[in-house]
Amino acid sequence: MDAVATLIEKLGGQTDVLARHGLSETEFIDALPAVIEKIRGRKSAAVADRKEFLKSLLQGLVDAGIADRLEVPKYGDDTVYRLAIEGFGDVAIIQKGCPDGNHSSIDWTAPDWAAETYLWWICDSPRYHPGEHIAKGVNRLRRRFFGDWSDTVDGVIFHNDLCGGPERRCPKQDRAVNLGGMVVPPPCVYVMPDREEGVREWNWNGTTERRFPALLLSAFGIHEDEASSFIGHVGFMETGRSRRNVIASRYGLGQATTYRS
């Protein structure tokens, strides 16, 4: 942050650079406070849009009878949605941004009350392909998995309002539905491993099962007997001093990609 501040301060004295953009030094300095506030406003609006997207989609699960109740986080609290499902318990959905940052993939807490907990990455950045975004997040989750943190997540979800649109084509577009007032394809869902002592592989072959992914996908007309063809998984392996990841993505019967690193 200090480096950025220094750069901006120095830019004010670069009259030749400013002139190429039609600005004088005085105009730049006078406009800078208002521009910073404008950028802050855009960022706040983007966060609000993400919250509204996830709130509408999860409320759609309630409206469809898949969940019984949605508890929305209060302003100022961590962005954790509580979704009550009869006969199962409460599912925690932790809203995060793009997966490649510490805040999105490391700085979170799984609530004690949750039967299952998921990170929901709402990422509108075009910087990387969605698969690369996910891989960067998994690298950070691996560090957390083998670190000193006691809690884990049961899965991760990558999905926002860009999915299925021209900016982010989706191979599951034929399963898109109107959920909460938005026409969106099914999300990319990945089951995460449980911690287990005395082993060298954790969900490497995708044997860990969760309850919520199939319930979520049922809102998109994906029946329970075909849900496994749409649920991906993340696994870890430890060999000597090295640790590896596997990320399996599934888009329907016979459609899958696997990435190992």
mmCIF file of C-alpha atoms in Angstrom:
data_model
loop_
_atom_site.group_PDB
_atom_site.id
_atom_site.type_symbol
_atom_site.label_atom_id
_atom_site.label_comp_id
_atom_site.label_asym_id
_atom_site.label_seq_id
_atom_site.Cartn_x
_atom_site.Cartn_y
_atom_site.Cartn_z
ATOM 1 C CA MET A 1 0.000 0.000 0.000
ATOM 2 C CA ASP A 2 2.865 2.377 0.815
ATOM 3 C CA ALA A 3 4.384 1.679 -2.594
ATOM 4 C CA VAL A 4 1.116 2.604 -4.322
ATOM 5 C CA ALA A 5 0.856 5.814 -2.295
ATOM 6 C CA THR A 6 4.435 6.737 -3.214
ATOM 7 C CA LEU A 7 3.728 6.057 -6.893
ATOM 8 C CA ILE A 8 0.668 8.320 -6.868
ATOM 9 C CA GLU A 9 2.572 11.075 -5.100
ATOM 10 C CA LYS A 10 5.399 10.896 -7.641
ATOM 11 C CA LEU A 11 2.948 10.857 -10.529
ATOM 12 C CA GLY A 12 1.737 14.298 -9.497
ATOM 13 C CA GLY A 13 5.161 15.669 -10.368
ATOM 14 C CA GLN A 14 5.459 13.897 -13.725
ATOM 15 C CA THR A 15 4.235 16.808 -15.832
ATOM 16 C CA ASP A 16 5.135 15.153 -19.141
ATOM 17 C CA VAL A 17 3.097 12.050 -18.287
ATOM 18 C CA LEU A 18 0.145 14.153 -17.125
ATOM 19 C CA ALA A 19 0.332 16.322 -20.246
ATOM 20 C CA ARG A 20 -0.031 13.240 -22.460
ATOM 21 C CA HIS A 21 -3.350 12.650 -20.725
ATOM 22 C CA GLY A 22 -4.430 16.276 -21.045
ATOM 23 C CA LEU A 23 -3.868 17.151 -17.375
ATOM 24 C CA SER A 24 -1.843 19.762 -15.576
ATOM 25 C CA GLU A 25 -0.174 19.103 -12.229
ATOM 26 C CA THR A 26 -2.729 21.314 -10.470
ATOM 27 C CA GLU A 27 -5.675 19.551 -12.121
ATOM 28 C CA PHE A 28 -4.287 16.155 -11.105
ATOM 29 C CA ILE A 29 -3.751 17.144 -7.466
ATOM 30 C CA ASP A 30 -7.141 18.871 -7.201
ATOM 31 C CA ALA A 31 -9.024 15.919 -8.696
ATOM 32 C CA LEU A 32 -7.212 13.156 -6.788
ATOM 33 C CA PRO A 33 -9.361 13.109 -3.585
ATOM 34 C CA ALA A 34 -12.604 12.918 -5.564
ATOM 35 C CA VAL A 35 -11.205 10.173 -7.798
ATOM 36 C CA ILE A 36 -10.171 8.096 -4.777
ATOM 37 C CA GLU A 37 -13.679 8.416 -3.340
ATOM 38 C CA LYS A 38 -15.140 7.393 -6.697
ATOM 39 C CA ILE A 39 -12.986 4.265 -6.751
ATOM 40 C CA ARG A 40 -14.079 3.457 -3.202
ATOM 41 C CA GLY A 41 -17.688 3.874 -4.259
ATOM 42 C CA ARG A 42 -17.254 1.498 -7.167
ATOM 43 C CA LYS A 43 -15.675 -1.086 -4.886
ATOM 44 C CA SER A 44 -18.517 -0.769 -2.368
ATOM 45 C CA ALA A 45 -21.061 -1.107 -5.168
ATOM 46 C CA ALA A 46 -19.303 -4.242 -6.439
ATOM 47 C CA VAL A 47 -19.424 -5.799 -2.956
ATOM 48 C CA ALA A 48 -23.121 -4.916 -2.678
ATOM 49 C CA ASP A 49 -23.791 -6.529 -6.069
ATOM 50 C CA ARG A 50 -22.055 -9.728 -4.965
ATOM 51 C CA LYS A 51 -24.104 -9.856 -1.785
ATOM 52 C CA GLU A 52 -27.342 -9.316 -3.685
ATOM 53 C CA PHE A 53 -26.462 -12.055 -6.185
ATOM 54 C CA LEU A 54 -25.812 -14.692 -3.536
ATOM 55 C CA LYS A 55 -28.746 -13.617 -1.392
ATOM 56 C CA SER A 56 -31.118 -13.886 -4.377
ATOM 57 C CA LEU A 57 -29.771 -17.263 -5.422
ATOM 58 C CA LEU A 58 -29.951 -18.766 -1.927
ATOM 59 C CA GLN A 59 -33.426 -17.332 -1.439
ATOM 60 C CA GLY A 60 -34.315 -19.138 -4.645
ATOM 61 C CA LEU A 61 -33.484 -22.415 -2.881
ATOM 62 C CA VAL A 62 -35.961 -21.508 -0.157
ATOM 63 C CA ASP A 63 -38.606 -20.513 -2.697
ATOM 64 C CA ALA A 64 -38.102 -23.841 -4.478
ATOM 65 C CA GLY A 65 -38.668 -25.752 -1.224
ATOM 66 C CA ILE A 66 -35.121 -27.152 -1.148
ATOM 67 C CA ALA A 67 -34.237 -25.174 1.974
ATOM 68 C CA ASP A 68 -36.542 -24.030 4.753
ATOM 69 C CA ARG A 69 -35.035 -20.726 5.795
ATOM 70 C CA LEU A 70 -32.267 -18.312 4.892
ATOM 71 C CA GLU A 71 -30.539 -16.156 7.479
ATOM 72 C CA VAL A 72 -28.735 -13.216 5.877
ATOM 73 C CA PRO A 73 -25.620 -11.767 7.573
ATOM 74 C CA LYS A 74 -26.020 -8.421 9.281
ATOM 75 C CA TYR A 75 -24.051 -5.419 8.096
ATOM 76 C CA GLY A 76 -20.570 -5.380 9.608
ATOM 77 C CA ASP A 77 -20.515 -9.103 10.366
ATOM 78 C CA ASP A 78 -18.628 -11.723 8.379
ATOM 79 C CA THR A 79 -20.534 -12.508 5.190
ATOM 80 C CA VAL A 80 -21.823 -15.926 6.239
ATOM 81 C CA TYR A 81 -25.269 -17.069 5.109
ATOM 82 C CA ARG A 82 -27.105 -19.658 7.171
ATOM 83 C CA LEU A 83 -29.308 -21.984 5.160
ATOM 84 C CA ALA A 84 -31.596 -24.271 7.165
ATOM 85 C CA ILE A 85 -32.432 -27.628 5.564
ATOM 86 C CA GLU A 86 -34.998 -29.873 7.217
ATOM 87 C CA GLY A 87 -33.690 -33.303 8.158
ATOM 88 C CA PHE A 88 -30.075 -32.281 7.680
ATOM 89 C CA GLY A 89 -29.182 -29.135 9.594
ATOM 90 C CA ASP A 90 -27.798 -25.707 8.792
ATOM 91 C CA VAL A 91 -25.357 -25.060 5.957
ATOM 92 C CA ALA A 92 -22.905 -22.152 6.193
ATOM 93 C CA ILE A 93 -22.122 -20.302 2.976
ATOM 94 C CA ILE A 94 -19.107 -18.015 3.401
ATOM 95 C CA GLN A 95 -19.148 -15.405 0.651
ATOM 96 C CA LYS A 96 -15.740 -14.508 -0.742
ATOM 97 C CA GLY A 97 -14.326 -12.742 -3.794
ATOM 98 C CA CYS A 98 -11.734 -14.064 -6.246
ATOM 99 C CA PRO A 99 -9.908 -17.127 -4.869
ATOM 100 C CA ASP A 100 -6.326 -15.938 -5.347
ATOM 101 C CA GLY A 101 -6.185 -13.704 -2.251
ATOM 102 C CA ASN A 102 -5.562 -14.588 1.386
ATOM 103 C CA HIS A 103 -8.823 -12.938 2.393
ATOM 104 C CA SER A 104 -10.804 -15.175 0.031
ATOM 105 C CA SER A 105 -9.113 -18.525 0.647
ATOM 106 C CA ILE A 106 -7.333 -18.387 4.017
ATOM 107 C CA ASP A 107 -8.999 -15.774 6.234
ATOM 108 C CA TRP A 108 -12.287 -17.427 7.188
ATOM 109 C CA THR A 109 -13.810 -19.331 10.093
ATOM 110 C CA ALA A 110 -16.178 -22.287 9.825
ATOM 111 C CA PRO A 111 -19.123 -21.705 12.213
ATOM 112 C CA ASP A 112 -19.641 -24.225 15.010
ATOM 113 C CA TRP A 113 -23.338 -24.495 14.180
ATOM 114 C CA ALA A 114 -22.842 -25.658 10.581
ATOM 115 C CA ALA A 115 -23.500 -29.230 9.469
ATOM 116 C CA GLU A 116 -21.493 -28.338 6.350
ATOM 117 C CA THR A 117 -19.536 -25.214 5.418
ATOM 118 C CA TYR A 118 -18.713 -23.896 1.949
ATOM 119 C CA LEU A 119 -16.663 -21.052 0.530
ATOM 120 C CA TRP A 120 -18.577 -19.399 -2.300
ATOM 121 C CA TRP A 121 -16.161 -17.523 -4.565
ATOM 122 C CA ILE A 122 -17.996 -14.736 -6.395
ATOM 123 C CA CYS A 123 -15.314 -13.617 -8.820
ATOM 124 C CA ASP A 124 -15.949 -11.245 -11.722
ATOM 125 C CA SER A 125 -12.287 -10.723 -12.620
ATOM 126 C CA PRO A 126 -11.397 -11.566 -16.258
ATOM 127 C CA ARG A 127 -7.709 -11.757 -15.356
ATOM 128 C CA TYR A 128 -7.636 -15.562 -15.373
ATOM 129 C CA HIS A 129 -9.658 -18.419 -16.822
ATOM 130 C CA PRO A 130 -12.096 -19.730 -14.161
ATOM 131 C CA GLY A 131 -10.048 -22.913 -13.837
ATOM 132 C CA GLU A 132 -6.928 -20.893 -13.101
ATOM 133 C CA HIS A 133 -8.804 -18.819 -10.519
ATOM 134 C CA ILE A 134 -9.882 -22.042 -8.804
ATOM 135 C CA ALA A 135 -6.382 -23.542 -8.942
ATOM 136 C CA LYS A 136 -4.928 -20.466 -7.247
ATOM 137 C CA GLY A 137 -7.545 -20.716 -4.514
ATOM 138 C CA VAL A 138 -6.862 -24.420 -3.994
ATOM 139 C CA ASN A 139 -3.144 -23.715 -3.585
ATOM 140 C CA ARG A 140 -3.989 -21.391 -0.706
ATOM 141 C CA LEU A 141 -6.501 -23.826 0.767
ATOM 142 C CA ARG A 142 -3.821 -26.530 0.739
ATOM 143 C CA ARG A 143 -1.570 -24.290 2.819
ATOM 144 C CA ARG A 144 -4.421 -23.856 5.280
ATOM 145 C CA PHE A 145 -5.265 -27.577 5.244
ATOM 146 C CA PHE A 146 -1.739 -28.514 6.316
ATOM 147 C CA GLY A 147 -1.337 -25.512 8.621
ATOM 148 C CA ASP A 148 -2.277 -24.816 12.218
ATOM 149 C CA TRP A 149 -5.934 -23.983 11.576
ATOM 150 C CA SER A 150 -8.357 -26.374 13.243
ATOM 151 C CA ASP A 151 -11.405 -25.796 11.036
ATOM 152 C CA THR A 152 -12.012 -26.877 7.454
ATOM 153 C CA VAL A 153 -14.550 -26.297 4.716
ATOM 154 C CA ASP A 154 -16.576 -29.113 3.221
ATOM 155 C CA GLY A 155 -16.429 -27.666 -0.261
ATOM 156 C CA VAL A 156 -15.868 -24.657 -2.479
ATOM 157 C CA ILE A 157 -18.179 -23.110 -5.063
ATOM 158 C CA PHE A 158 -17.188 -20.857 -7.976
ATOM 159 C CA HIS A 159 -20.158 -18.991 -9.402
ATOM 160 C CA ASN A 160 -21.480 -15.510 -10.103
ATOM 161 C CA ASP A 161 -23.761 -13.626 -12.475
ATOM 162 C CA LEU A 162 -21.166 -13.683 -15.294
ATOM 163 C CA CYS A 163 -21.394 -17.467 -15.553
ATOM 164 C CA GLY A 164 -23.144 -18.513 -18.745
ATOM 165 C CA GLY A 165 -22.825 -15.067 -20.314
ATOM 166 C CA PRO A 166 -20.562 -13.938 -23.177
ATOM 167 C CA GLU A 167 -17.748 -13.108 -20.733
ATOM 168 C CA ARG A 168 -17.747 -16.584 -19.195
ATOM 169 C CA ARG A 169 -19.185 -19.368 -21.321
ATOM 170 C CA CYS A 170 -20.356 -22.404 -19.370
ATOM 171 C CA PRO A 171 -20.510 -26.045 -20.545
ATOM 172 C CA LYS A 172 -23.520 -26.506 -18.241
ATOM 173 C CA GLN A 173 -25.545 -23.728 -19.886
ATOM 174 C CA ASP A 174 -28.236 -26.170 -21.045
ATOM 175 C CA ARG A 175 -29.109 -26.645 -17.356
ATOM 176 C CA ALA A 176 -29.568 -22.924 -16.658
ATOM 177 C CA VAL A 177 -32.680 -21.938 -14.706
ATOM 178 C CA ASN A 178 -34.302 -18.805 -13.349
ATOM 179 C CA LEU A 179 -33.378 -18.835 -9.694
ATOM 180 C CA GLY A 180 -34.118 -15.822 -7.552
ATOM 181 C CA GLY A 181 -34.865 -13.729 -10.637
ATOM 182 C CA MET A 182 -31.595 -14.627 -12.405
ATOM 183 C CA VAL A 183 -31.063 -17.061 -15.274
ATOM 184 C CA VAL A 184 -27.839 -18.855 -14.362
ATOM 185 C CA PRO A 185 -26.240 -22.249 -15.078
ATOM 186 C CA PRO A 186 -25.383 -24.642 -12.236
ATOM 187 C CA PRO A 187 -22.381 -23.566 -10.173
ATOM 188 C CA CYS A 188 -19.004 -25.275 -10.192
ATOM 189 C CA VAL A 189 -18.999 -27.245 -6.926
ATOM 190 C CA TYR A 190 -15.970 -29.022 -5.461
ATOM 191 C CA VAL A 191 -15.968 -31.320 -2.427
ATOM 192 C CA MET A 192 -12.991 -30.690 -0.144
ATOM 193 C CA PRO A 193 -11.213 -33.408 1.884
ATOM 194 C CA ASP A 194 -11.494 -34.093 5.591
ATOM 195 C CA ARG A 195 -8.365 -34.058 7.701
ATOM 196 C CA GLU A 196 -7.261 -37.550 8.664
ATOM 197 C CA GLU A 197 -4.175 -38.683 10.547
ATOM 198 C CA GLY A 198 -1.859 -41.426 9.348
ATOM 199 C CA VAL A 199 -2.615 -41.175 5.619
ATOM 200 C CA ARG A 200 -0.829 -39.696 2.605
ATOM 201 C CA GLU A 201 -3.863 -38.981 0.445
ATOM 202 C CA TRP A 202 -6.907 -36.878 1.243
ATOM 203 C CA ASN A 203 -9.843 -37.228 -1.165
ATOM 204 C CA TRP A 204 -7.369 -37.786 -3.996
ATOM 205 C CA ASN A 205 -9.833 -39.997 -5.878
ATOM 206 C CA GLY A 206 -12.944 -38.061 -4.909
ATOM 207 C CA THR A 207 -14.361 -40.574 -2.440
ATOM 208 C CA THR A 208 -15.488 -37.972 0.131
ATOM 209 C CA GLU A 209 -19.233 -37.349 0.034
ATOM 210 C CA ARG A 210 -21.236 -34.301 1.095
ATOM 211 C CA ARG A 211 -24.957 -33.626 1.292
ATOM 212 C CA PHE A 212 -25.369 -30.005 0.191
ATOM 213 C CA PRO A 213 -23.954 -30.167 -3.378
ATOM 214 C CA ALA A 214 -26.693 -32.498 -4.626
ATOM 215 C CA LEU A 215 -29.354 -30.376 -2.910
ATOM 216 C CA LEU A 216 -27.969 -27.237 -4.530
ATOM 217 C CA LEU A 217 -27.842 -28.842 -7.967
ATOM 218 C CA SER A 218 -31.405 -30.116 -7.627
ATOM 219 C CA ALA A 219 -32.514 -26.490 -7.986
ATOM 220 C CA PHE A 220 -31.178 -26.705 -11.551
ATOM 221 C CA GLY A 221 -33.169 -29.818 -12.407
ATOM 222 C CA ILE A 222 -30.233 -32.145 -11.773
ATOM 223 C CA HIS A 223 -31.607 -35.277 -10.127
ATOM 224 C CA GLU A 224 -29.857 -37.030 -7.270
ATOM 225 C CA ASP A 225 -28.900 -40.027 -9.420
ATOM 226 C CA GLU A 226 -26.988 -37.786 -11.857
ATOM 227 C CA ALA A 227 -25.615 -35.240 -9.384
ATOM 228 C CA SER A 228 -22.254 -37.008 -9.097
ATOM 229 C CA SER A 229 -21.648 -36.171 -12.773
ATOM 230 C CA PHE A 230 -21.760 -32.466 -11.877
ATOM 231 C CA ILE A 231 -19.890 -32.450 -8.547
ATOM 232 C CA GLY A 232 -16.136 -31.964 -8.686
ATOM 233 C CA HIS A 233 -13.594 -32.607 -5.981
ATOM 234 C CA VAL A 234 -10.326 -31.311 -4.572
ATOM 235 C CA GLY A 235 -7.737 -33.703 -3.162
ATOM 236 C CA PHE A 236 -4.287 -33.488 -1.636
ATOM 237 C CA MET A 237 -1.348 -35.895 -1.591
ATOM 238 C CA GLU A 238 1.831 -35.883 0.454
ATOM 239 C CA THR A 239 4.891 -37.687 -0.908
ATOM 240 C CA GLY A 240 8.106 -37.192 0.991
ATOM 241 C CA ARG A 241 8.622 -33.472 1.299
ATOM 242 C CA SER A 242 6.263 -32.501 -1.509
ATOM 243 C CA ARG A 243 2.527 -31.904 -1.494
ATOM 244 C CA ARG A 244 0.273 -32.107 -4.518
ATOM 245 C CA ASN A 245 -3.235 -31.054 -5.516
ATOM 246 C CA VAL A 246 -5.845 -32.632 -7.728
ATOM 247 C CA ILE A 247 -8.845 -30.661 -8.991
ATOM 248 C CA ALA A 248 -11.527 -32.607 -10.847
ATOM 249 C CA SER A 249 -14.280 -30.612 -12.573
ATOM 250 C CA ARG A 250 -17.444 -32.285 -13.852
ATOM 251 C CA TYR A 251 -19.952 -30.861 -16.322
ATOM 252 C CA GLY A 252 -22.310 -33.789 -16.899
ATOM 253 C CA LEU A 253 -22.196 -37.462 -17.827
ATOM 254 C CA GLY A 254 -18.850 -38.227 -19.465
ATOM 255 C CA GLN A 255 -17.694 -34.605 -19.299
ATOM 256 C CA ALA A 256 -14.843 -33.942 -16.889
ATOM 257 C CA THR A 257 -11.404 -32.386 -16.634
ATOM 258 C CA THR A 258 -8.703 -33.214 -14.087
ATOM 259 C CA TYR A 259 -5.793 -30.976 -13.150
ATOM 260 C CA ARG A 260 -2.899 -32.177 -10.987
ATOM 261 C CA SER A 261 -0.098 -30.010 -9.670
#
